[in-house]
Amino acid sequence: MSYRVAMDIGGTFTDVVCYDERTGAVVASKAPTTPGDLAEGVFAALGRVVDSPKDISFFVHGTTQGLNALLERKGARVLLLANEGGRDVYQIARGNRDRMFDLRYRKPTPLVPRQDVMEVGGRLDWRGQELAPLDEQAVRQAARRARQEGFDAVAVCLLFAYANPDHEIRAGRILREELGEEVLVVLSHEVAREWREYERTSSAVLEAYTGPVVRRYLARIEQRFAERGLTVPVHVMQSSGGLVHAGYAMRRPLQTLLSGPVGGTMGGVAAARLINKDNVICVDMGGTSFDVSLVVNGRPDISAEARIEGYPVLMPVVNLHTIGAGGGSIAYSEAGALRVGPESAGAVPGPACYGRGGEQATVTDANVVLGRVDPAWFAGGLMSLDTEAAGTAIATLAEELDLDPLQLAEGICDVANAKMAQAIRTLTVEHGVEPREFALVAFGGAGAMHAVFIARELGISEVVIPRFPGAFSAWGMLEADVRRDLTHPYFRPQDALKGHDMAARLASLEEQALQALAGQGVPEDRRRVEHAVDMRYEGQDYTLTIPLRDADEPAEPEFLDEIAARYAEAHTGRYGHATPEAPVEFVMLRSTGFGSFPRTAAAQVAETDGVPPAVRDVIFDGDVHQTPVLRRDGLRGELSGPAIVVEETATTVIPPGCLAWVDDNGFLIVKVDGKQ
């Protein structure tokens, strides 16, 4: 066994990356995704890089099964159990408006209708002390209803279960006893042992809603791989950027919700390390969507909570901002003006140039008309593009808008680039981060085609195109660590803090994290644990997460002064001000266990003679430029724009005035407008 394999299952293609531990060679390939049975596409892609699963020493994959079920509203039917008097917590949600000036704003429709929420007796107080015992008969009655009415999952969220989970644990035992393994039972304290009743309920409901789909898929994948001889565990990417065994993912399926897109961020972390950059912006442009994430100080930008499709989730999540902009985004006329996206032509019929019956102009069609795509060697020669159909689609829209077709084609790209640049500003400028201090790492099937234009819009001077950009998310999964996140509610005002007690709680969490990593098969010398504490100023509602040096730090005499100063610095960075003299409060302890594996990024770049460049007319800023079309495998030395670089998984466009070269890691580095 000598192959480390990662796989990213997308809506159109299944990407696979294989690292040979003996030679250091890395190969990538892809196969069409097979929605009817995803395993078919998985094995078709795998067969192009590995002779047999028996040869695989490590396997990881990302899945969008849970996310797709949520986006398409095709998840499980969920019965929700709440305390007496708490039936409407999930329905009421929060009173704030996310989009204050949107006159048409509506709260997300709850995934569980009110008639599917049942109350059970029993109550704990805010400290977790029992006021009234759990009504076990009410729980059994709920189980009978779930069985009789065909519910797929039951979510249990009881008041103050984060402080004392005993009532939820007992309810879970009764439900599993009554319902067996056929119905998924989700307990809120297992999903998110954190305060805020609505957010915890929402997290439990989301796990119950997406869990059955994810569990069925992972069980099927494990079985199919075992039948074909795979002898190592199947790892799954988590939304936090870490890996877990499929067995754990089946128990905590919510953790895989953003499994696929996050792989690209972890690839960005590895790329930042290799190019010696602390800060990079990761952009993933596919056929339908454009995802943005950040690497700050060499680490992924992760939040302890997030909103997905408007629903709050209490779990560590890589901060991703997604908009509807991709190669398949449709261009159209609205009130005499040009609009691009968010509607996409998808894979079928796809852009007009795909020759599958599409007639509407898309971003990919615009690039074809401008000459920025090699129609004879698209996707490594897997597909030939219909340039005439692309020209017809662009010309039809140009006539409607009374524009020259070439003007319109550049306009479509400019509008798409402006939208994508604005998406980057949402994660940077709007949070006080200057994008010009970052390098731009671009990947996805269409990312390298637009990266330099987006960088120009933002004043970014350096663009990095990794190897296999169309399969970069899969490559990033090979760079990720096994990760387990643990929390412990710990509300203490500054004056009531006992440092040795906090240190003891953190030590207990550290031991649990190390045991969890051992259960994931991580060798002892590759395990480590990091700690942090959620803090706020007295009277504040929301918190900031402040890292700790180690579990023993709270026991040090000067801890309070140091952590208060650290919090003030973080508060200034986030909000632009701080109140150092104000007392602080501690809310939550967080411990994260990491288990590292050998890195694959040091793989050698294959030496090839390459293919002699062709020369074609390409439009830049309204002018025709004689532009070489080069194969990436054969690139040597410094390259001046304009140039088109093609490879199996992507096309890179280098406009006039830019400089580019391939570094020792095989990354294509582009200096925008020659800026050093």
XYZ file of C-alpha atoms in Angstrom:
676
model
C 0.000 0.000 0.000
C 1.651 3.213 -1.112
C -1.009 5.582 -2.429
C -2.604 8.440 -0.503
C -5.848 9.303 -2.256
C -8.294 12.180 -1.852
C -11.570 12.644 -3.652
C -13.958 15.586 -3.988
C -17.436 14.697 -5.218
C -18.970 17.721 -6.930
C -22.237 18.261 -8.701
C -20.717 17.859 -12.174
C -17.389 16.077 -11.743
C -15.763 13.803 -9.173
C -12.137 14.893 -8.735
C -9.416 12.587 -7.458
C -5.794 13.241 -6.462
C -3.300 10.448 -5.828
C 0.065 10.814 -4.097
C 2.602 7.998 -4.531
C 4.524 7.687 -1.266
C 7.360 5.808 -2.988
C 8.134 8.262 -5.786
C 6.558 11.519 -4.559
C 4.574 11.797 -7.787
C 1.137 13.393 -7.710
C -1.499 12.731 -10.365
C -5.025 14.090 -10.682
C -8.017 13.058 -12.712
C -11.764 13.366 -12.795
C -14.864 11.562 -13.966
C -18.470 12.683 -14.362
C -20.426 12.540 -11.118
C -23.196 9.924 -11.216
C -26.144 11.296 -9.178
C -28.090 8.028 -9.294
C -25.272 6.145 -7.560
C -22.338 8.349 -6.544
C -20.167 5.270 -5.987
C -20.059 4.673 -9.755
C -18.463 8.069 -10.376
C -16.141 7.560 -7.413
C -14.761 4.278 -8.745
C -14.599 5.577 -12.311
C -12.385 8.465 -11.158
C -10.370 6.235 -8.837
C -9.698 3.728 -11.609
C -7.840 6.411 -13.560
C -5.159 6.856 -10.888
C -5.003 3.588 -8.887
C -5.131 -0.002 -10.113
C -6.895 -1.309 -7.006
C -8.201 0.059 -3.674
C -5.940 -2.554 -2.065
C -3.004 -0.284 -2.936
C -4.382 2.681 -0.968
C -2.686 3.500 2.360
C -4.835 6.546 3.175
C -8.181 7.636 1.770
C -10.190 10.803 2.401
C -13.088 12.387 0.602
C -15.417 15.326 0.797
C -19.114 15.073 0.236
C -21.890 17.587 -0.338
C -24.643 15.066 0.365
C -25.880 16.833 3.487
C -25.539 20.312 1.988
C -27.369 19.284 -1.180
C -30.208 17.816 0.885
C -30.493 21.160 2.697
C -30.243 23.306 -0.433
C -32.832 21.226 -2.259
C -34.978 20.803 0.873
C -34.862 17.036 0.424
C -33.801 16.129 3.946
C -35.414 13.858 6.508
C -38.785 14.320 8.174
C -37.921 15.389 11.729
C -39.873 15.214 14.989
C -38.600 17.759 17.545
C -38.897 17.270 21.329
C -38.829 20.362 23.562
C -39.647 21.203 27.172
C -43.154 22.117 28.227
C -43.635 25.770 27.332
C -40.719 25.684 24.873
C -42.548 24.412 21.817
C -42.178 27.674 19.893
C -38.497 28.379 20.516
C -37.578 27.035 17.072
C -40.457 28.809 15.317
C -39.891 32.225 16.921
C -36.126 32.133 16.237
C -34.502 35.575 16.617
C -36.123 38.963 16.214
C -33.235 40.669 14.437
C -33.264 41.286 10.669
C -30.194 40.039 8.837
C -30.861 42.392 5.912
C -32.171 45.567 7.487
C -33.015 47.419 4.270
C -34.463 44.448 2.373
C -38.210 45.160 2.288
C -38.893 41.591 1.169
C -36.864 39.939 3.924
C -38.410 36.824 5.428
C -37.020 34.521 8.058
C -36.005 31.093 6.756
C -38.901 28.654 6.821
C -38.327 26.261 9.759
C -37.262 22.763 8.723
C -39.668 21.355 11.330
C -43.273 22.634 11.134
C -44.932 23.552 14.433
C -47.226 20.509 14.374
C -44.123 18.276 14.444
C -42.836 19.762 17.720
C -43.833 17.849 20.878
C -43.472 18.969 24.468
C -42.211 16.724 27.270
C -42.352 17.416 30.988
C -39.305 17.922 33.160
C -37.097 20.924 33.845
C -33.567 21.910 34.836
C -32.517 25.332 36.087
C -29.740 27.437 34.548
C -27.128 25.678 36.678
C -28.302 22.247 35.482
C -30.008 21.297 38.735
C -33.241 19.341 38.385
C -36.473 21.188 39.173
C -38.833 18.511 37.830
C -38.029 14.942 36.627
C -38.222 14.009 32.978
C -41.657 12.785 31.866
C -40.584 9.458 30.406
C -44.113 8.568 29.311
C -44.220 11.681 27.139
C -40.959 10.580 25.523
C -42.388 7.113 24.824
C -45.503 8.715 23.365
C -43.267 10.743 21.030
C -41.486 7.547 20.011
C -44.796 5.895 19.162
C -45.781 8.866 17.025
C -42.423 8.831 15.236
C -42.852 5.137 14.446
C -46.508 5.369 13.386
C -46.147 8.472 11.218
C -42.883 7.478 9.570
C -40.488 10.124 10.845
C -36.881 9.631 9.722
C -35.282 11.365 12.698
C -36.044 12.705 16.171
C -34.214 15.755 17.533
C -34.202 16.414 21.292
C -33.409 19.884 22.624
C -34.174 20.470 26.300
C -33.540 23.607 28.339
C -30.075 23.913 29.909
C -28.925 20.553 28.537
C -25.538 22.169 27.929
C -25.158 22.525 31.721
C -26.520 19.054 32.561
C -27.325 16.575 29.765
C -28.937 13.926 32.011
C -32.513 14.518 30.802
C -31.465 14.435 27.155
C -29.389 11.298 27.696
C -32.342 9.517 29.302
C -34.688 10.685 26.530
C -32.208 9.420 23.932
C -32.032 5.980 25.546
C -35.816 5.669 25.567
C -36.109 6.772 21.944
C -33.403 4.385 20.745
C -34.962 1.579 22.759
C -38.368 2.227 21.155
C -37.218 3.061 17.620
C -34.095 0.963 17.103
C -31.526 1.923 14.469
C -34.020 2.803 11.751
C -34.723 6.295 13.111
C -31.872 8.725 13.772
C -31.957 10.199 17.299
C -30.120 13.511 17.755
C -29.416 15.039 21.182
C -28.628 18.742 21.218
C -25.837 18.531 23.806
C -23.982 16.040 21.599
C -24.265 18.336 18.579
C -23.462 21.598 20.380
C -22.893 21.725 24.118
C -23.275 25.476 24.159
C -25.661 28.124 25.432
C -28.343 29.939 23.346
C -31.466 27.837 23.108
C -32.556 28.680 19.568
C -29.098 28.204 18.042
C -28.652 24.855 19.805
C -32.107 23.738 18.648
C -31.327 24.816 15.084
C -28.055 22.847 15.137
C -29.801 19.697 16.397
C -32.565 20.030 13.801
C -30.034 20.491 10.990
C -28.193 17.336 12.037
C -31.468 15.409 12.175
C -32.590 16.831 8.824
C -29.386 16.016 6.905
C -28.164 13.046 8.963
C -30.064 10.136 7.397
C -28.912 11.097 3.884
C -25.279 11.398 4.975
C -25.355 8.172 7.016
C -26.794 6.144 4.128
C -24.234 7.539 1.730
C -21.228 6.927 3.997
C -22.376 3.418 4.878
C -22.741 2.601 1.191
C -19.318 4.039 0.316
C -17.629 2.121 3.146
C -19.301 -1.106 2.071
C -18.437 -0.665 -1.613
C -14.794 0.106 -0.828
C -14.517 -2.835 1.549
C -15.904 -5.123 -1.158
C -13.166 -3.897 -3.495
C -10.383 -4.529 -0.991
C -9.812 -1.230 0.839
C -8.226 -2.120 4.178
C -7.740 1.384 5.664
C -10.446 3.592 7.186
C -12.443 5.980 5.012
C -11.800 9.530 6.246
C -14.246 12.369 5.700
C -13.596 16.097 5.558
C -15.338 18.193 8.218
C -16.663 21.742 7.919
C -13.912 22.781 10.360
C -11.165 21.771 7.934
C -10.253 18.606 9.848
C -10.669 14.909 9.127
C -12.560 12.155 10.938
C -13.288 8.494 10.309
C -16.497 7.794 8.427
C -17.782 6.008 11.543
C -17.606 9.207 13.574
C -19.044 11.223 10.671
C -22.062 8.896 10.639
C -22.610 9.640 14.333
C -22.100 13.410 13.860
C -23.179 13.992 10.229
C -23.669 17.745 10.687
C -19.886 18.102 10.823
C -19.699 17.202 7.106
C -22.125 19.880 5.895
C -19.439 21.967 4.102
C -17.156 19.004 3.572
C -16.403 19.597 -0.109
C -15.663 23.353 -0.351
C -13.502 23.358 2.791
C -10.901 21.134 1.145
C -9.837 24.080 -0.989
C -9.229 26.211 2.098
C -6.981 23.544 3.601
C -5.142 23.400 0.293
C -4.732 27.163 0.633
C -3.145 26.650 4.068
C -0.625 24.246 2.527
C -0.004 26.585 -0.410
C 0.611 29.509 1.956
C 3.196 27.439 3.787
C 4.967 26.419 0.587
C 5.135 29.912 -0.926
C 6.094 31.393 2.461
C 3.060 33.681 2.711
C 1.157 34.159 5.957
C -2.000 35.542 4.381
C -3.789 34.284 1.284
C -7.267 34.603 -0.183
C -8.625 31.315 -1.543
C -11.083 31.525 -4.431
C -12.823 28.501 -5.905
C -14.693 29.209 -9.129
C -16.597 26.298 -10.602
C -19.443 26.056 -13.061
C -22.144 27.438 -10.761
C -20.656 29.028 -7.653
C -17.738 31.104 -6.445
C -16.405 30.366 -2.929
C -14.119 32.684 -0.984
C -12.184 31.841 2.197
C -9.147 33.235 3.989
C -5.896 31.952 5.426
C -4.700 34.388 8.101
C -1.304 34.028 9.768
C -0.969 30.617 8.146
C -4.211 29.268 9.619
C -7.692 28.854 8.138
C -10.197 31.522 9.133
C -12.609 29.534 11.326
C -15.620 30.652 13.367
C -17.206 28.825 16.284
C -20.638 29.304 14.706
C -22.110 30.083 11.307
C -25.330 30.585 9.371
C -26.027 28.142 6.552
C -29.002 28.933 4.337
C -30.095 31.312 7.074
C -30.037 28.658 9.821
C -27.597 29.161 12.727
C -25.169 26.326 13.444
C -23.046 26.001 16.579
C -19.929 24.193 15.364
C -16.474 25.204 14.102
C -16.834 26.184 10.444
C -14.361 27.586 7.947
C -15.679 31.019 6.991
C -16.852 30.635 3.412
C -18.670 33.245 1.375
C -20.441 31.860 -1.676
C -22.160 33.637 -4.559
C -23.773 32.417 -7.746
C -20.941 33.141 -10.157
C -19.233 30.501 -12.262
C -18.395 29.462 -15.767
C -22.011 28.461 -16.347
C -23.528 31.712 -15.031
C -26.060 32.993 -17.547
C -25.812 36.520 -18.981
C -29.081 38.291 -19.763
C -30.686 41.677 -20.342
C -32.697 43.336 -17.582
C -34.196 46.797 -18.114
C -31.685 47.397 -20.910
C -28.678 46.524 -18.707
C -26.385 43.503 -18.682
C -26.761 41.067 -15.806
C -24.699 37.919 -15.092
C -25.907 35.123 -12.764
C -26.764 33.842 -10.281
C -28.756 31.469 -12.520
C -26.517 28.863 -14.109
C -26.770 26.682 -17.193
C -25.531 23.802 -15.032
C -23.989 20.699 -16.510
C -26.999 19.965 -18.699
C -27.479 21.641 -21.086
C -24.528 23.708 -19.907
C -22.997 26.654 -21.778
C -23.785 26.886 -25.481
C -20.200 25.953 -26.332
C -20.689 22.521 -24.741
C -22.867 21.575 -27.709
C -25.575 20.021 -25.551
C -28.413 22.263 -26.607
C -27.700 25.321 -24.470
C -28.624 28.578 -26.204
C -28.146 31.241 -23.524
C -24.873 33.140 -23.280
C -22.699 32.251 -20.277
C -19.351 33.333 -18.854
C -17.652 30.340 -20.478
C -19.158 31.263 -23.860
C -17.773 34.784 -23.446
C -14.287 33.417 -22.783
C -14.558 31.203 -25.858
C -15.539 34.168 -28.059
C -12.627 36.206 -26.656
C -10.228 33.378 -27.537
C -9.248 32.760 -23.913
C -10.059 29.041 -24.077
C -8.472 26.412 -26.318
C -11.598 24.792 -27.805
C -9.680 21.745 -29.040
C -8.062 20.961 -25.683
C -10.671 21.911 -23.100
C -10.422 19.941 -19.830
C -7.283 18.248 -21.053
C -8.864 17.235 -24.324
C -11.809 15.450 -22.714
C -14.154 17.859 -24.461
C -14.101 19.895 -27.677
C -16.000 23.166 -27.586
C -18.454 24.448 -30.192
C -17.124 27.945 -30.915
C -19.894 28.638 -33.441
C -22.625 27.952 -30.867
C -20.859 30.198 -28.359
C -20.617 32.974 -30.933
C -24.301 32.660 -31.787
C -25.347 32.862 -28.119
C -23.211 35.963 -27.530
C -24.336 37.613 -30.783
C -28.016 37.072 -29.934
C -27.662 38.823 -26.578
C -25.448 41.538 -28.117
C -28.182 42.365 -30.626
C -30.724 42.637 -27.810
C -28.462 45.085 -25.952
C -27.306 46.881 -29.124
C -23.650 46.060 -28.483
C -20.793 44.634 -30.517
C -20.456 40.892 -29.723
C -16.814 41.262 -28.644
C -17.697 44.240 -26.450
C -20.463 42.208 -24.867
C -18.181 39.207 -24.291
C -15.685 41.371 -22.400
C -18.563 43.036 -20.580
C -19.859 39.659 -19.383
C -16.428 38.794 -17.987
C -16.072 42.246 -16.410
C -19.447 42.001 -14.673
C -18.655 38.506 -13.387
C -15.209 39.648 -12.188
C -16.737 42.639 -10.387
C -19.228 40.387 -8.592
C -16.468 38.032 -7.510
C -14.274 40.901 -6.326
C -17.177 42.165 -4.242
C -17.575 38.714 -2.704
C -13.930 38.915 -1.608
C -14.524 42.390 -0.121
C -17.330 40.887 1.965
C -14.821 38.681 3.797
C -12.006 41.243 3.874
C -12.779 44.965 3.617
C -16.069 44.673 5.490
C -14.173 43.050 8.386
C -11.302 45.527 8.417
C -8.944 43.307 6.399
C -6.919 44.832 3.548
C -6.945 42.435 0.534
C -3.842 44.077 -0.956
C -1.835 42.489 1.862
C -2.844 39.002 0.673
C -1.850 36.750 -2.205
C -4.711 35.279 -4.245
C -4.760 31.487 -4.580
C -7.153 30.577 -7.381
C -8.533 27.143 -8.196
C -11.623 25.370 -9.423
C -12.341 24.708 -13.079
C -12.716 28.423 -13.935
C -10.767 30.142 -11.134
C -7.467 30.437 -12.975
C -9.226 31.971 -15.982
C -10.457 34.981 -14.012
C -7.967 35.245 -11.136
C -5.695 37.985 -12.507
C -8.649 40.183 -13.484
C -10.135 39.824 -9.979
C -6.738 40.618 -8.421
C -6.500 43.800 -10.506
C -9.911 44.879 -9.278
C -8.734 44.532 -5.666
C -5.170 45.829 -6.036
C -3.658 42.391 -5.232
C -0.180 42.022 -6.726
C 0.351 38.242 -6.682
C -1.785 35.369 -7.953
C -0.933 31.731 -7.271
C -2.323 28.966 -9.481
C -1.643 25.615 -7.774
C -1.024 22.352 -9.554
C -4.226 20.645 -10.663
C -6.391 23.712 -9.888
C -9.561 21.926 -10.997
C -8.897 19.227 -8.367
C -7.289 21.460 -5.733
C -10.000 20.848 -3.126
C -9.164 17.138 -3.263
C -5.442 17.922 -2.993
C -6.155 20.088 0.045
C -7.787 17.164 1.825
C -4.457 15.331 1.773
C -2.974 18.319 3.635
C -5.569 18.376 6.449
C -5.194 17.066 10.010
C -7.534 14.777 11.885
C -9.486 17.149 14.132
C -11.783 16.805 17.147
C -13.396 19.834 18.807
C -14.568 19.761 22.429
C -16.364 22.447 24.438
C -17.265 22.975 28.062
C -19.663 25.735 29.288
C -17.798 27.808 31.837
C -19.557 31.021 32.821
C -17.435 32.954 35.292
C -17.214 36.705 35.960
C -13.681 38.004 36.246
C -13.904 38.365 40.025
C -15.142 34.786 40.499
C -12.515 33.095 38.319
C -10.412 30.389 39.949
C -7.475 29.831 37.633
C -6.591 26.361 38.923
C -10.179 25.213 38.374
C -10.170 26.460 34.768
C -6.815 24.772 34.186
C -8.163 21.492 35.567
C -11.204 21.661 33.248
C -8.941 22.309 30.272
C -6.687 19.412 31.263
C -9.747 17.147 31.310
C -10.751 18.339 27.830
C -7.190 17.776 26.620
C -7.257 14.184 27.845
C -10.576 13.588 26.077
C -9.183 15.074 22.859
C -6.057 12.916 22.984
C -8.169 9.801 23.558
C -10.373 10.751 20.602
C -7.298 11.111 18.376
C -6.028 7.736 19.540
C -9.400 6.274 18.555
C -8.895 7.783 15.092
C -5.632 5.877 14.717
C -3.303 8.880 15.117
C 0.153 7.888 16.491
C 1.004 9.408 19.865
C 3.866 11.530 18.516
C 1.519 13.156 15.994
C -1.132 14.340 18.465
C -1.442 17.838 19.862
C -4.163 19.892 21.575
C -4.854 23.628 21.404
C -7.015 25.546 23.876
C -9.072 28.741 23.782
C -11.693 30.534 25.855
C -14.770 32.515 24.766
C -14.805 35.920 26.457
C -16.807 39.144 26.508
C -16.992 42.396 28.370
C -19.477 42.442 31.218
C -22.918 43.218 29.783
C -22.103 42.077 26.243
C -24.087 39.314 24.565
C -21.684 37.848 22.018
C -18.154 36.651 22.577
C -14.723 36.449 20.976
C -12.580 33.305 21.104
C -9.149 33.983 22.599
C -6.366 31.358 22.219
C -4.463 30.108 25.257
C -0.818 29.050 25.315
C -1.658 25.746 26.995
C -4.022 24.158 29.498
C -1.932 25.339 32.469
C -1.915 29.043 31.570
C -5.048 29.949 33.634
C -3.255 28.781 36.800
C -0.511 31.409 36.383
C -0.719 34.456 38.717
C -0.713 37.065 35.914
C -3.279 35.202 33.782
C -6.163 37.658 34.266
C -4.123 40.686 33.213
C -2.657 38.916 30.194
C -5.926 37.431 28.934
C -7.772 40.755 29.398
C -5.101 42.522 27.327
C -5.301 39.806 24.686
C -9.077 40.188 24.579
C -8.811 43.984 24.213
C -6.440 43.516 21.271
C -8.837 41.047 19.605
C -11.788 43.368 20.273
C -9.943 46.253 18.627
C -9.101 44.105 15.636
C -12.703 42.989 15.234
C -14.663 46.133 16.141
C -12.112 48.940 15.965
C -12.213 49.783 19.681
C -11.789 48.266 23.139
C -12.439 49.112 26.796
C -9.376 47.779 28.645
C -10.584 48.981 32.033
C -13.924 47.108 31.784
C -14.253 43.760 33.595
C -14.426 40.630 31.442
C -16.460 37.423 31.658
C -15.569 33.889 30.618
C -18.296 31.915 28.837
C -16.941 28.776 27.150
C -13.814 26.613 27.160
C -12.694 25.132 23.840
C -10.114 22.410 23.233
C -9.197 21.128 19.781
C -7.204 17.983 19.160
C -5.115 17.701 15.983
C -3.588 14.582 14.505
C -1.142 15.161 11.674
C -0.155 12.889 8.804
C 2.844 13.080 6.465
C 2.418 15.969 4.039
C 2.146 15.382 0.305
C 3.002 18.883 -0.838
C 6.709 18.177 -1.346
C 5.908 16.061 -4.410
C 8.302 16.596 -7.291
C 7.203 18.338 -10.470
C 7.394 16.019 -13.452
C 9.981 17.000 -16.065
C 8.548 16.908 -19.591
C 9.535 18.361 -22.928
C 6.058 19.819 -23.328
C 4.099 20.539 -26.488
C 5.173 23.356 -28.872
C 2.970 26.421 -28.256
C 0.258 27.417 -30.670
C -0.545 31.073 -31.326
C -4.093 32.455 -31.502
C -5.906 35.780 -31.478
C -7.125 36.730 -27.998
C -9.062 39.856 -27.037
C -7.817 41.965 -24.103
C -9.293 45.424 -23.436
C -10.866 45.532 -26.873
C -7.622 44.829 -28.741
C -6.488 41.684 -30.549
C -3.269 40.173 -29.225
C -1.256 37.382 -30.799
C -1.122 35.072 -27.783
C 0.765 31.806 -27.253
C -1.214 28.834 -25.925
C 1.116 26.788 -23.721
C 0.884 23.433 -21.970
C 1.625 23.819 -18.287
C 3.773 20.682 -18.109
C 6.299 22.251 -20.444
C 6.626 25.681 -18.829
C 10.170 26.831 -18.091
C 11.621 30.122 -16.922
C 9.793 33.440 -16.888
C 6.726 34.049 -19.010
C 5.418 37.468 -20.079
C 1.767 38.092 -20.787
C -0.319 37.772 -22.786
C -0.396 33.995 -22.594
C -2.889 31.160 -22.178
C -1.736 28.170 -20.102
C -3.770 24.988 -20.456
C -3.722 21.781 -18.433
C -5.963 18.831 -17.665
C -8.161 20.546 -15.079
C -8.114 24.278 -15.863
C -7.074 27.143 -18.139
C -4.998 30.069 -16.849
C -5.299 33.455 -18.551
C -2.289 35.790 -18.196
C -3.171 39.264 -19.546
C -0.678 41.669 -21.133
C 1.727 43.319 -18.712
C 1.892 40.413 -16.261
C 4.842 38.172 -15.463
C 4.581 34.482 -14.557
C 6.786 31.523 -13.714
C 6.556 28.041 -12.208
C 8.160 27.721 -8.770
C 9.854 24.678 -7.235
C 6.526 23.340 -5.935
C 4.912 23.418 -9.360
C 2.786 26.488 -8.559
C 2.266 29.017 -11.335
C 3.053 32.440 -9.824
C 1.676 35.504 -11.622
C 2.814 39.029 -10.781
C -0.114 41.253 -11.701
C 0.984 44.019 -14.092
C 4.567 43.090 -13.304
C 4.352 44.304 -9.676
C 7.017 42.807 -7.442
